Amino acid sequence: MASEKDVPGLLNLTNTSMHCLSPQTLVASILPPILILEMIVGLPCNLLALWIFCFRLKAWRPNTFFLFNLLLADLFLLVGVPFRIDNLLRGEHWVFRGAWCRINLFMLAVNRSASIAFMTTVGVTRYFKVVHPHHRINRMGLTQGGWLAGLIWTVVVALRVPLLATNLLHWKENNLLCRSFDGFEEPPPGIKLHFAIFLGEFFLPLLMLLFCSARIACILRRRRLDRERKVRRAIRTVAVIVAVFVVCFTPSNVTGLAVLYIKRFRPQDCESFRLVGQLFSLSIGFTYLNSTLDPVIYCFSSSYFRNAVKSLISSLGVLELRSSGRSRHRSSASDG
């Protein structure tokens, strides 16, 4: 087993700068199977979605482009999660050095931020199409959509860059712990910003999506547009986005707030801090679930994507019928 001296740039835990730090054995035993299952389901779904976006879609609109960027955000997760699985299977012992620890956590944080940003963007654009159909946002072209997507990526990456500049590798009980949320007595500026973004990027977009849902519902009742296909599709899109948003991101924020509460008001209660900290880490499994559920959003949000999926399924069905027909023909010929 490596010692603390063998790891360059390791945060020294012999001082009192860390609070109630310990390996999370419960997380290491429960979370890996969940993450592996999410990868088994999510990886082929996202690769299929990538293939459809790149080779099957004949027409692109800003909404489609935002969904494609949501898929790109999921790729950060698909690259980063296998290293977290390896880390947990080793009993939460990081073996890939400090630089990759920072890069790995940066990629996972970018996935969360970008996913939330592009889901919110799709929901808001749907809101404008129903509630403000003559607004100039509805006349946004693909070029303007590209500029908006570029701005979103710039903000997301810029806000997460402090993770790359903060030492996130800690030594405790013969384990190298690679964590971005930890028991710092006095978190460095980069970690404070990370905390603030983690909470803010959840509550503000959630309020926006709930507002969009409520306004669309009011418009439906007031104008009696519930029978119009475009309006029904819009409300279903926003409803699916809100559902995925709540399922994937609520648990981590609720448990994260509980961790901050215990640290602020009961700093000596290390037992509760560690328990709630493990619940927070387990809730990250819901966060990573977003990459598995995002293809559902693509189908509900884009008629082009949905038609491409139907066309693909139909073509596969035709191939199967042709194959079975040929096999029956050969069987009858051999029988004759």
XYZ file of C-alpha atoms in Angstrom:
336
model
C 0.000 0.000 0.000
C 1.319 3.419 -0.919
C 2.105 5.828 1.838
C 1.272 9.494 2.166
C 4.830 10.447 1.235
C 4.603 8.544 -2.058
C 1.930 10.818 -3.479
C 3.165 14.189 -4.783
C 0.988 17.221 -4.114
C -1.200 15.370 -1.606
C -3.167 17.459 0.866
C -1.666 17.002 4.322
C -4.259 15.628 6.703
C -2.079 15.674 9.804
C -3.331 19.205 10.494
C -6.853 20.203 11.498
C -7.951 21.548 8.118
C -10.326 18.647 7.490
C -13.595 17.963 9.292
C -14.858 14.435 10.088
C -13.138 12.933 7.027
C -13.328 9.145 6.517
C -13.787 6.606 3.682
C -17.429 5.977 2.821
C -17.705 2.199 3.096
C -21.500 2.154 2.629
C -21.200 4.115 -0.602
C -18.371 1.878 -1.842
C -20.569 -1.221 -1.407
C -23.899 0.100 -2.741
C -23.144 2.674 -5.452
C -20.936 0.685 -7.928
C -23.697 -1.719 -9.096
C -26.043 1.246 -9.601
C -23.480 3.168 -11.652
C -22.580 0.066 -13.674
C -26.263 -0.499 -14.507
C -26.646 3.142 -15.519
C -23.615 2.799 -17.796
C -24.919 -0.436 -19.340
C -28.230 1.245 -20.192
C -27.035 4.794 -20.807
C -23.997 4.149 -23.014
C -25.777 2.365 -25.902
C -28.750 4.746 -25.691
C -26.500 7.789 -25.975
C -24.366 6.258 -28.720
C -27.553 5.507 -30.655
C -28.727 9.080 -30.071
C -25.363 10.394 -31.282
C -25.648 8.288 -34.438
C -29.184 9.562 -35.066
C -28.144 13.187 -34.570
C -25.139 12.838 -36.868
C -26.474 10.618 -39.641
C -30.288 10.415 -39.571
C -31.517 13.954 -38.933
C -32.086 15.806 -42.182
C -33.208 19.121 -40.673
C -31.696 20.998 -37.735
C -33.359 23.702 -35.701
C -32.151 25.551 -32.571
C -34.166 23.203 -30.362
C -32.519 20.187 -32.010
C -29.126 21.811 -31.609
C -29.717 22.377 -27.870
C -30.643 18.700 -27.500
C -27.453 17.736 -29.325
C -25.463 19.820 -26.849
C -27.272 18.043 -24.013
C -25.969 14.815 -25.536
C -22.443 16.257 -25.647
C -22.743 17.043 -21.940
C -23.613 13.395 -21.304
C -20.387 12.347 -23.012
C -18.457 14.049 -20.196
C -20.292 11.777 -17.787
C -19.753 8.624 -19.842
C -16.012 9.300 -19.891
C -15.765 10.221 -16.206
C -18.010 7.704 -14.425
C -15.925 4.550 -15.138
C -13.094 6.055 -13.087
C -15.500 6.710 -10.196
C -16.675 3.094 -10.428
C -13.075 1.877 -10.293
C -12.428 4.156 -7.320
C -15.411 2.741 -5.393
C -14.624 -0.875 -6.252
C -11.211 -0.324 -4.652
C -12.921 0.736 -1.423
C -12.740 4.423 -2.362
C -9.042 4.448 -3.137
C -7.993 6.691 -6.043
C -5.066 5.334 -8.073
C -4.994 7.789 -11.002
C -3.003 10.619 -9.391
C -4.091 14.079 -8.322
C -4.250 15.757 -11.755
C -6.694 13.218 -13.143
C -8.711 13.432 -9.905
C -9.270 17.138 -10.564
C -9.987 16.578 -14.284
C -12.391 13.738 -13.517
C -14.409 15.733 -10.990
C -14.324 18.724 -13.353
C -15.852 16.612 -16.161
C -18.588 15.287 -13.885
C -19.404 18.801 -12.646
C -19.508 20.120 -16.231
C -21.933 17.336 -17.164
C -24.297 18.339 -14.352
C -24.120 22.066 -15.077
C -24.420 21.731 -18.857
C -27.250 19.194 -18.590
C -29.230 21.520 -16.342
C -28.496 24.516 -18.573
C -29.582 22.872 -21.828
C -32.639 21.177 -20.291
C -33.708 24.577 -18.986
C -33.063 26.181 -22.370
C -35.252 23.625 -24.143
C -38.007 24.108 -21.561
C -37.891 27.902 -21.821
C -37.980 27.878 -25.639
C -41.061 25.656 -25.476
C -42.630 28.138 -23.067
C -42.114 31.023 -25.497
C -43.612 29.047 -28.387
C -46.858 28.540 -26.460
C -47.181 31.616 -24.239
C -45.483 34.214 -26.458
C -45.786 32.811 -29.997
C -44.841 36.136 -31.646
C -41.737 36.789 -29.560
C -38.525 37.184 -31.533
C -36.956 34.295 -29.583
C -39.212 32.013 -31.636
C -37.534 33.332 -34.785
C -34.099 32.279 -33.565
C -32.071 30.680 -36.338
C -29.493 27.936 -36.126
C -26.666 30.500 -36.080
C -28.148 32.337 -33.103
C -28.765 28.979 -31.418
C -25.114 28.121 -31.938
C -24.001 31.382 -30.346
C -26.300 30.765 -27.373
C -24.978 27.220 -26.948
C -21.419 28.538 -27.133
C -22.211 31.105 -24.451
C -23.692 28.408 -22.208
C -20.598 26.215 -22.576
C -18.304 29.173 -21.899
C -20.116 30.056 -18.668
C -20.335 26.427 -17.517
C -16.658 25.700 -18.097
C -15.505 29.027 -16.639
C -17.457 28.468 -13.416
C -16.055 24.954 -13.025
C -12.401 25.798 -13.800
C -11.633 26.402 -10.067
C -11.973 22.641 -9.567
C -8.925 22.187 -11.782
C -6.910 24.554 -9.587
C -7.888 23.027 -6.225
C -6.199 20.019 -4.666
C -8.968 17.411 -4.257
C -6.888 14.347 -3.324
C -6.808 13.536 0.395
C -5.092 10.801 2.406
C -7.106 9.073 5.121
C -6.828 5.601 6.686
C -4.574 4.218 3.914
C -7.004 5.496 1.260
C -6.542 8.239 -1.299
C -9.886 10.041 -1.346
C -10.767 11.968 -4.501
C -13.717 14.207 -3.613
C -14.914 17.665 -4.516
C -17.350 17.843 -1.576
C -15.468 17.187 1.618
C -15.165 18.121 5.245
C -12.998 21.211 4.920
C -12.999 23.252 8.104
C -12.483 26.340 5.946
C -13.071 25.498 2.264
C -10.775 27.203 -0.269
C -12.389 29.754 -2.614
C -12.712 27.257 -5.443
C -14.683 24.826 -3.273
C -16.917 27.615 -1.916
C -17.750 28.594 -5.496
C -18.376 24.923 -6.283
C -20.848 24.686 -3.382
C -22.654 27.847 -4.453
C -22.961 26.745 -8.090
C -24.112 23.268 -7.062
C -27.071 24.720 -5.150
C -27.803 27.726 -7.360
C -27.854 25.812 -10.639
C -30.572 23.587 -9.176
C -32.989 25.979 -7.498
C -33.015 28.766 -10.105
C -33.629 26.488 -13.141
C -36.200 24.480 -11.149
C -38.163 27.650 -10.417
C -37.938 28.653 -14.072
C -39.187 25.251 -15.276
C -42.029 25.193 -12.757
C -43.015 28.715 -13.844
C -42.979 27.639 -17.500
C -45.127 24.600 -16.708
C -47.651 26.652 -14.738
C -47.928 29.341 -17.419
C -48.388 26.801 -20.207
C -51.112 25.085 -18.166
C -52.874 28.432 -17.652
C -52.711 29.198 -21.358
C -54.191 25.803 -22.146
C -57.174 26.438 -19.890
C -57.667 30.056 -20.964
C -57.394 29.584 -24.726
C -58.713 26.014 -24.809
C -55.765 24.874 -26.891
C -55.469 21.439 -25.305
C -56.481 19.796 -28.608
C -53.726 21.406 -30.663
C -50.906 18.998 -31.353
C -48.086 21.544 -30.989
C -49.376 22.742 -27.625
C -49.815 19.217 -26.300
C -46.310 18.403 -27.422
C -44.942 21.510 -25.708
C -46.562 20.751 -22.357
C -45.405 17.124 -22.546
C -41.868 18.291 -23.286
C -41.733 20.638 -20.317
C -43.391 18.035 -18.058
C -40.810 15.394 -19.007
C -37.937 17.838 -18.469
C -39.288 18.798 -15.029
C -39.733 15.116 -14.114
C -36.177 14.204 -15.136
C -34.859 17.323 -13.436
C -36.585 16.574 -10.116
C -35.725 12.860 -10.085
C -32.060 13.338 -10.979
C -31.077 16.484 -9.101
C -33.351 16.861 -6.064
C -31.834 14.086 -3.861
C -28.282 15.451 -4.070
C -29.382 18.992 -3.252
C -31.548 17.952 -0.298
C -28.804 15.807 1.239
C -26.186 18.442 0.357
C -28.130 21.056 2.312
C -28.369 18.601 5.226
C -24.579 18.189 5.185
C -24.087 21.959 5.255
C -26.611 22.310 8.098
C -24.863 19.730 10.284
C -21.464 21.241 9.595
C -22.720 24.751 10.403
C -24.863 24.100 13.471
C -23.558 20.759 14.811
C -19.872 20.757 13.863
C -18.881 18.244 16.546
C -21.456 15.645 15.505
C -19.130 13.697 13.198
C -21.334 10.593 13.259
C -24.306 12.442 11.769
C -22.033 14.329 9.387
C -20.578 11.092 8.020
C -23.988 9.419 7.728
C -25.567 12.309 5.849
C -22.380 12.639 3.801
C -22.768 9.045 2.657
C -26.423 9.662 1.798
C -25.270 12.634 -0.269
C -22.738 10.487 -2.119
C -25.377 7.806 -2.741
C -27.729 10.448 -4.129
C -25.128 11.237 -6.792
C -26.316 8.011 -8.415
C -29.552 9.861 -9.228
C -27.521 12.720 -10.724
C -25.676 10.342 -13.049
C -29.041 8.855 -14.040
C -29.698 11.963 -16.146
C -27.534 10.633 -18.988
C -29.709 7.503 -19.111
C -32.977 9.463 -19.133
C -31.933 12.246 -21.523
C -32.812 10.193 -24.662
C -36.419 10.284 -23.401
C -36.208 14.092 -23.524
C -34.894 13.928 -27.103
C -37.918 11.888 -28.195
C -40.435 14.181 -26.502
C -38.722 17.448 -27.477
C -37.892 16.936 -31.138
C -40.277 15.603 -33.752
C -37.265 15.230 -36.065
C -35.485 12.985 -33.571
C -38.676 11.058 -32.821
C -39.351 10.481 -36.520
C -35.764 9.360 -37.035
C -36.177 6.793 -34.240
C -39.460 5.579 -35.743
C -37.850 5.342 -39.171
C -34.942 3.380 -37.723
C -37.267 0.981 -35.894
C -39.392 0.608 -39.014
C -36.370 -0.154 -41.182
C -35.160 -2.716 -38.655
C -38.620 -4.279 -38.690
C -38.549 -4.486 -42.484
C -35.133 -6.093 -42.347
C -36.394 -8.622 -39.819
C -39.447 -9.407 -41.988
C -37.254 -9.811 -45.057
C -34.863 -12.021 -43.122
C -37.661 -14.191 -41.755
C -39.275 -14.333 -45.215
C -36.040 -15.492 -46.785
C -35.551 -18.112 -44.098
C -39.113 -19.423 -44.646
C -38.562 -19.455 -48.410
C -35.351 -21.438 -48.001
C -37.073 -23.810 -45.581
C -39.956 -24.467 -47.995
C -37.534 -24.927 -50.873
C -35.539 -27.477 -48.918
C -38.733 -29.266 -47.894
C -39.779 -29.448 -51.545
